[in-house]
Short mmCIF file of C-alpha atoms and ligand atoms in Angstrom, two decimals:
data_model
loop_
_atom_site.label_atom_id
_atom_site.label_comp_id
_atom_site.label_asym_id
_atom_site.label_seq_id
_atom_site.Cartn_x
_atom_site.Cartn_y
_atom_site.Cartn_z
CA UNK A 214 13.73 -23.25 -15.57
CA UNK A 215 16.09 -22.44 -17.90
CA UNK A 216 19.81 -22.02 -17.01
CA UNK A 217 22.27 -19.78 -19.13
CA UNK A 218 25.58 -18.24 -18.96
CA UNK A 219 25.43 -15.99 -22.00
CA UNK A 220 23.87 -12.62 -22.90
CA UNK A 221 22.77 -14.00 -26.12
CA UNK A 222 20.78 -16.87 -24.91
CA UNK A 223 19.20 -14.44 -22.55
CA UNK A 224 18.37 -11.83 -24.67
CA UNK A 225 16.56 -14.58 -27.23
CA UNK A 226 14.77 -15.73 -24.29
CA UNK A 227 13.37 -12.75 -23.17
CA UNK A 228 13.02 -11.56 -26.61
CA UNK A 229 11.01 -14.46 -27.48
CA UNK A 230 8.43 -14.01 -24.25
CA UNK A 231 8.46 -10.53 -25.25
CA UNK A 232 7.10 -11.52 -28.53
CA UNK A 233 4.50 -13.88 -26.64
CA UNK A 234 3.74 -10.42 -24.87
CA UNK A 235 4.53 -11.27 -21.69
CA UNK A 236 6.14 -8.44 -19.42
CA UNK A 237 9.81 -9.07 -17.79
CA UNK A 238 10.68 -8.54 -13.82
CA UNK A 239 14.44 -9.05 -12.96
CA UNK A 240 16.32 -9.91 -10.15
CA UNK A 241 19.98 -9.00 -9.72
CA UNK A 242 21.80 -10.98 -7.30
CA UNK A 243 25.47 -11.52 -5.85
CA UNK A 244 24.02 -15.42 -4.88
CA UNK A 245 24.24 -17.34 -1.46
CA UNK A 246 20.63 -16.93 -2.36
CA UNK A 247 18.29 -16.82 1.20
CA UNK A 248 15.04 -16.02 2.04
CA UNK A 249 15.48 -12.21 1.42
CA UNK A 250 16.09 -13.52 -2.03
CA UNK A 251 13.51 -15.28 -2.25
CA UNK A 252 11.15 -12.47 -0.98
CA UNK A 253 12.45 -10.52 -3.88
CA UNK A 254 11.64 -13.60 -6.42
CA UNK A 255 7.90 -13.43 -5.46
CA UNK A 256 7.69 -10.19 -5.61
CA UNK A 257 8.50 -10.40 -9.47
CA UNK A 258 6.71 -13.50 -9.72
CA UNK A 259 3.51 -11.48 -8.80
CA UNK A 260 3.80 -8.32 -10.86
CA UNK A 261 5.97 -10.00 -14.04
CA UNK A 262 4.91 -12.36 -16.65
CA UNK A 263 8.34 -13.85 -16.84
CA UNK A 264 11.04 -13.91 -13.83
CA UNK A 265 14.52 -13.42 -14.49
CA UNK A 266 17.32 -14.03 -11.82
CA UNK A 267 20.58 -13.31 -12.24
CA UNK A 268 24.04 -14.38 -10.38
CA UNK A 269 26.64 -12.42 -10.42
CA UNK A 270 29.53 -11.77 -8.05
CA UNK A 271 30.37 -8.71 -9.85
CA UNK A 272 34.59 -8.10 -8.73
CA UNK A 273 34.34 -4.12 -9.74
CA UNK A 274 32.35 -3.28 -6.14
CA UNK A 275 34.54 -5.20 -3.89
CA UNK A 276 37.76 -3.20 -2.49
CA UNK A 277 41.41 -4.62 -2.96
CA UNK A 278 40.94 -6.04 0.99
CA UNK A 279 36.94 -7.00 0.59
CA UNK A 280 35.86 -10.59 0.54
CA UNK A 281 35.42 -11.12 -3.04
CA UNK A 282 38.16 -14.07 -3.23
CA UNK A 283 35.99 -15.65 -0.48
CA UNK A 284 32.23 -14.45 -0.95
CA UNK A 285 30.23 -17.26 -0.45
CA UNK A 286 29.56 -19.19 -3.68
CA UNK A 287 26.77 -22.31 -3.96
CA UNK A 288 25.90 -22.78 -7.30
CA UNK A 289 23.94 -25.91 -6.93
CA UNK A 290 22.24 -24.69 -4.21
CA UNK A 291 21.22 -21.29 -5.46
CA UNK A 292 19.75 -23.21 -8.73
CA UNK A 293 17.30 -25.08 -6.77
CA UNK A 294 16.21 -22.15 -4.69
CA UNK A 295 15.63 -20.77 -7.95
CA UNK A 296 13.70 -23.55 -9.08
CA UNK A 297 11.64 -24.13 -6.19
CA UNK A 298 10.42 -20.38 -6.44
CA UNK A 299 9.17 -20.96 -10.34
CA UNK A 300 12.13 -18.26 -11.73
CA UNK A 301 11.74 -18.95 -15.42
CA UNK A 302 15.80 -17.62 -16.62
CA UNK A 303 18.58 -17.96 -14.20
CA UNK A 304 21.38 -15.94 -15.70
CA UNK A 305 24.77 -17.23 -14.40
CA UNK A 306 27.55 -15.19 -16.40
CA UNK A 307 31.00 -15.87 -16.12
CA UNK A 308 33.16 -12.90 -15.44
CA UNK A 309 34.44 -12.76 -19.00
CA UNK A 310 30.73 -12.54 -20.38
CA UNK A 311 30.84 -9.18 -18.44
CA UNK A 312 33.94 -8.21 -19.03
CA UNK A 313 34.96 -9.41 -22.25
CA UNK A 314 37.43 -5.96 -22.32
CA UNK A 315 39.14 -4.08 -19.76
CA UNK A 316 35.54 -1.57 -18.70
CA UNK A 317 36.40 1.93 -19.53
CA UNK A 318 33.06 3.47 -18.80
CA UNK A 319 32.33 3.88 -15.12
CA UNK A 320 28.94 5.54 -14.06
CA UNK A 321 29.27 7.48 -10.86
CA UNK A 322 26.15 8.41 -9.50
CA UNK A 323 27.35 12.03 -7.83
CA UNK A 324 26.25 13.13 -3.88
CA UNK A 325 24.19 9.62 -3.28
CA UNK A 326 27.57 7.69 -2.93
CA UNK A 327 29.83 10.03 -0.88
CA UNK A 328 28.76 9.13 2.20
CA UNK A 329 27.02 6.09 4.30
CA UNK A 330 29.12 2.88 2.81
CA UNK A 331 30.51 5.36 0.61
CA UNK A 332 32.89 6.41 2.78
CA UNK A 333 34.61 3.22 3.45
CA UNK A 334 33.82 1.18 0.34
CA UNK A 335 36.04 3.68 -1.83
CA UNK A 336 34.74 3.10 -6.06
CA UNK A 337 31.98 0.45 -4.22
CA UNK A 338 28.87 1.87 -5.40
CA UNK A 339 30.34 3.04 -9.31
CA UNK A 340 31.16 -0.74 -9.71
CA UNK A 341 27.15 -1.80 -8.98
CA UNK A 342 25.75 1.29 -10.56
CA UNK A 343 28.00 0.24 -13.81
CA UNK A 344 27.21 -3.49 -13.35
CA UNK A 345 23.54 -3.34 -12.90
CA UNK A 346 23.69 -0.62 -16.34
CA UNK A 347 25.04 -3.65 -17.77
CA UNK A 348 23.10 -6.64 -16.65
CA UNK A 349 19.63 -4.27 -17.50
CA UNK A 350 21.31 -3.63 -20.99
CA UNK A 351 21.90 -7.41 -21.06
CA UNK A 352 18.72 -8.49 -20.07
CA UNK A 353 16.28 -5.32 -20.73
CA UNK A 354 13.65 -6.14 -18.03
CA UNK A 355 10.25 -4.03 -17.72
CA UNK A 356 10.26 -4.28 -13.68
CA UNK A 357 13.60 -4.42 -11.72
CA UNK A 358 13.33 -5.82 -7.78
CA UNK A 359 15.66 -4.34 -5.50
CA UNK A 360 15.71 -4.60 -1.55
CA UNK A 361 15.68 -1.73 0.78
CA UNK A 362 18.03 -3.90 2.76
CA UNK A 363 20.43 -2.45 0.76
CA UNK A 364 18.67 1.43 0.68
CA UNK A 365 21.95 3.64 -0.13
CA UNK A 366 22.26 0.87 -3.48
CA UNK A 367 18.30 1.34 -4.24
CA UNK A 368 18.47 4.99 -4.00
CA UNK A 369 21.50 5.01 -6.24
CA UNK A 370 20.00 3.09 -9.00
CA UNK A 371 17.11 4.86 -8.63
CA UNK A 372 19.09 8.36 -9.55
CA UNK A 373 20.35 6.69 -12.49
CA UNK A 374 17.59 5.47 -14.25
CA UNK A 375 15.79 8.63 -13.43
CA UNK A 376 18.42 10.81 -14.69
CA UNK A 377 19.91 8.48 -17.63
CA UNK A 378 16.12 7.13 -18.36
CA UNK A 379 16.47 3.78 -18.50
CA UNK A 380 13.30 2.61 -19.27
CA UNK A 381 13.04 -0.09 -16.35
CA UNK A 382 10.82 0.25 -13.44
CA UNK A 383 12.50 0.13 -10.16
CA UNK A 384 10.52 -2.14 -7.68
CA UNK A 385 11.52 -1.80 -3.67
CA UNK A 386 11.18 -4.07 -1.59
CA UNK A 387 10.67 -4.33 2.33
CA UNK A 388 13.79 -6.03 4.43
CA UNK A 389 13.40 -9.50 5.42
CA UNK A 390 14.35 -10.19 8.79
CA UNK A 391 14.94 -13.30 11.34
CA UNK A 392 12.64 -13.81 14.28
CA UNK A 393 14.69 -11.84 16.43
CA UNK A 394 15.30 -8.61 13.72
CA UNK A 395 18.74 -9.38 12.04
CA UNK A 396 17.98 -8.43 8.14
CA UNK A 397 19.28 -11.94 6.12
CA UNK A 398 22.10 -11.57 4.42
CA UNK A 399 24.36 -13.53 2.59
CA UNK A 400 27.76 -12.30 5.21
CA UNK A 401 25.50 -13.35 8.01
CA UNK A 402 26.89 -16.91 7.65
CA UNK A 403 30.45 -15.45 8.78
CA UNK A 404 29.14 -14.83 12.30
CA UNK A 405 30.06 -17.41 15.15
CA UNK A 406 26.70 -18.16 17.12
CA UNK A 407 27.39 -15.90 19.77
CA UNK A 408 28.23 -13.39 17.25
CA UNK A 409 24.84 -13.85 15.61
CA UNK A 410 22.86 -13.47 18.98
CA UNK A 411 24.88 -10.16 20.05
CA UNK A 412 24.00 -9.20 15.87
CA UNK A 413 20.17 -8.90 17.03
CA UNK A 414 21.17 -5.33 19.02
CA UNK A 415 21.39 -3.62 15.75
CA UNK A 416 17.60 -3.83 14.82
CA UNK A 417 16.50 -3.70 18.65
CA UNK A 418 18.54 -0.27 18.61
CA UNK A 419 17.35 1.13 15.50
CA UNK A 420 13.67 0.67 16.42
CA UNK A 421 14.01 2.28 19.80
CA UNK A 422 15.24 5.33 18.41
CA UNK A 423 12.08 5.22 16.26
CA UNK A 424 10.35 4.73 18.98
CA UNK A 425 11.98 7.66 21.02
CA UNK A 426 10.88 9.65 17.74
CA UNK A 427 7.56 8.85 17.89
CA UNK A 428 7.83 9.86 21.94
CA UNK A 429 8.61 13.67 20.76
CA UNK A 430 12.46 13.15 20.74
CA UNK A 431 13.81 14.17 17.11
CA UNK A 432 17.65 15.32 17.65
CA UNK A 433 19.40 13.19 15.89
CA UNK A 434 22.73 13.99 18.06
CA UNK A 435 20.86 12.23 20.88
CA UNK A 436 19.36 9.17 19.03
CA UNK A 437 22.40 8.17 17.46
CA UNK A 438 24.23 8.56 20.82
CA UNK A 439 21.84 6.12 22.47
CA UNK A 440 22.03 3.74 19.73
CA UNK A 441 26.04 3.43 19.59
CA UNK A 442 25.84 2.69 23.54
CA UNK A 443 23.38 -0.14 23.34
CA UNK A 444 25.11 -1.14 20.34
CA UNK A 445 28.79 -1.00 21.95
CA UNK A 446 27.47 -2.52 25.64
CA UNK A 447 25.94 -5.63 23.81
CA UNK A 448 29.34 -6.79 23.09
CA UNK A 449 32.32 -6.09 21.06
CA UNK A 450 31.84 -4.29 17.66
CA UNK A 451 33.40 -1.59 15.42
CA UNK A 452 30.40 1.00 14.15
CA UNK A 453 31.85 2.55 11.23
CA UNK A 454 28.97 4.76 11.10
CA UNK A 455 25.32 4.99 12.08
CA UNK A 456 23.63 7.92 10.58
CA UNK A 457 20.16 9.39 10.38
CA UNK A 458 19.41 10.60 6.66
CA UNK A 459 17.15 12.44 4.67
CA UNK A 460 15.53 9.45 2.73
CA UNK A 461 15.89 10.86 -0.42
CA UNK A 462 19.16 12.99 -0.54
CA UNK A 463 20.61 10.46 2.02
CA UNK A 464 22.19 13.68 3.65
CA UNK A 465 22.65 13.47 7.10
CA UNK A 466 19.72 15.61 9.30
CA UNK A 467 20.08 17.37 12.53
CA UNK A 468 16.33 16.41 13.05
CA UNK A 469 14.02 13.76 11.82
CA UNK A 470 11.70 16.35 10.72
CA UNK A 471 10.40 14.60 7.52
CA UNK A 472 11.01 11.10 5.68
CA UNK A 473 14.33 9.99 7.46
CA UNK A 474 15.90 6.87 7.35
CA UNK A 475 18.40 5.39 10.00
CA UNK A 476 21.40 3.69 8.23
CA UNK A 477 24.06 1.33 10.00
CA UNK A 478 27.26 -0.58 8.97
CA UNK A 479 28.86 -2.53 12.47
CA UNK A 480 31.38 -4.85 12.24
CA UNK A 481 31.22 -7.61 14.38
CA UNK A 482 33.80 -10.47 14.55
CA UNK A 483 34.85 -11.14 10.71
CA UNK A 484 31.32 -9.81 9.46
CA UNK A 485 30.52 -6.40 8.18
CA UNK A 486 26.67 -5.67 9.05
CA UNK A 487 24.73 -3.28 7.20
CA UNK A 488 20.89 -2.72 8.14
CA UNK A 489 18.56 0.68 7.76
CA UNK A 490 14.75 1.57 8.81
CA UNK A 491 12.86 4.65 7.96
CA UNK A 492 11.66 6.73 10.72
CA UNK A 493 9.37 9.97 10.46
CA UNK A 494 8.10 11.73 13.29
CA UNK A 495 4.42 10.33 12.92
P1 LIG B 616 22.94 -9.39 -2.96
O1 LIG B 616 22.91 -10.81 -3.47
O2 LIG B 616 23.36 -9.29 -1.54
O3 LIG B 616 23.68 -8.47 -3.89
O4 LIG B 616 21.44 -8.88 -2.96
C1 LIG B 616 20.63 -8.98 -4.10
C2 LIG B 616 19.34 -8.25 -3.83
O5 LIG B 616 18.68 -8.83 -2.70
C3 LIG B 616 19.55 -6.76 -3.50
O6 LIG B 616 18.52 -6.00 -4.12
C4 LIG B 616 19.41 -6.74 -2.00
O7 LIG B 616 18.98 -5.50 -1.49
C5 LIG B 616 18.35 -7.81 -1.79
N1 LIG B 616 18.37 -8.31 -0.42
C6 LIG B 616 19.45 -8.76 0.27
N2 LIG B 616 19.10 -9.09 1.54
C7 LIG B 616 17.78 -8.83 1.64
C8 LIG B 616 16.81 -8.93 2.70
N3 LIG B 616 17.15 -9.38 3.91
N4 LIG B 616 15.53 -8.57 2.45
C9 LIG B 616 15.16 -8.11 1.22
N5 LIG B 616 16.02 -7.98 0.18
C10 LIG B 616 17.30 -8.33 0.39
#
């Protein structure tokens, strides 16, 4: 595996497999790399020629009072994840390689970010629509891998390389959970143990309400009322919302009366907790 910090080493790199004719899948990542990660890694493996993996704590998507200062940061670790799933590049940029001037262009992608996270993670989603513009101009991948753990950030960069066409190929992939139906994430280590059993109540409540849809009962006003009390009565938590969206325009529906998706962000103790599931009435 090769390890570099620089855009130019990258690009040669990839230019040079390009020139073997080998195709390119990339993975963008903040680190803390788990098996999520990991999940997203194969998946490139499989379809790509050459796997590129990027680290990046990128400081334009976290708020003045987010955890940037203390997001969790294990280099050492994180290369020999890396290397134990055969990634070929690991890009590790400084912040400067990123930023080498004050970033004057900011890509908004319009309607997809007002609401969800949106709503309290004010400028969130133009920092990682700008960012990942930047890493794909960096490392110009054929295949990009993005987890639906994260679906109001795939959608977005979906919209923008349909409507700016970048020519990379947006792969999704399916949420990787624990036994018990947490989705990984790389926060999940700020939970206390008791935290991280009571954390389990998010994807037991989402999937009831599917169920409940799949029993005949569609009103969202209902569902989501069900879900906040078995969310609240499994122990203290602050739902900043829980929503039931149209999966493609993310807008909120009255009814799950075609593609839907169920999207959550709970706090609980010092950890923020986002998690989503698609639902449809069939
Ligand atoms: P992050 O390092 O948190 O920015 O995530 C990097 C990529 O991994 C994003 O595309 C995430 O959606 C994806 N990801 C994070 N957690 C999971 C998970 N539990 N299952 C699948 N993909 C994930």
């Amino acid at each position: 595996m090769e390890v570099v910090t620089t855009i130019k080493q990258t690009r040669a790199l990839v230019a040079s497999a390009r020139a073997r004719g080998e195709s390119v899948g990339f993975v963008p990542t903040m680190g803390a790399l788990h098996v999520g990660h990991r999940s997203l890694i194969q998946a490139s493996r499989q379809k790509c020629d050459l796997t590129v993996v990027s680290i990046f704590v990128n400081p334009t998507q976290f708020g003045p009072a987010e955890d940037f200062d203390s997001y969790p940061r294990v280099e050492e670790k994180d290369r020999t994840t890396c290397d134990q799933e055969g990634v070929d590049l690991l890009f590790m940029p400084p912040v400067k390689e990123v930023y080498p001037q004050p970033c004057l262009s900011t890509l908004r992608v319009r309607d997809l970010t007002s609401g969800l996270c949106g709503r309290f993670r004010s400028g969130h989603f133009d920092g990682v629509a700008t960012v990942v513009l930047k890493l794909f101009n960096m490392v110009q991948p054929d295949q990009a891998f993005f987890g639906e753990k994260d679906y109001q950030q795939l959608r977005v960069i979906q919209q923008m390389v349909a409507d700016l066409m970048v020519p990379v190929e947006i792969v999704a992939c399916p949420t990787y959970r624990e036994a018990d139906g947490l989705a990984l994430s790389s926060r999940n280590q700020y939970l206390t143990a008791g935290e991280r059993v009571q954390a389990a109540v998010l994807h037991r409540a989402m999937g009831r309400a599917v169920d409940s849809v799949h029993g005949g009962s569609v009103r969202a006003e209902e569902l989501l009322a069900d879900m906040r009390q078995e969310i609240t009565a499994a122990g203290p938590c602050i739902i900043e919302y829980i929503d039931i969206v149209d999966t493609q325009t993310l807008q909120d529906l009255d009814e799950v009366d075609r593609p839907a998706r169920i999207c959550l962000a709970v706090r609980i103790g010092a950890c923020r907790l986002i998690d989503n599931i698609a639902v449809d009435r069939a």
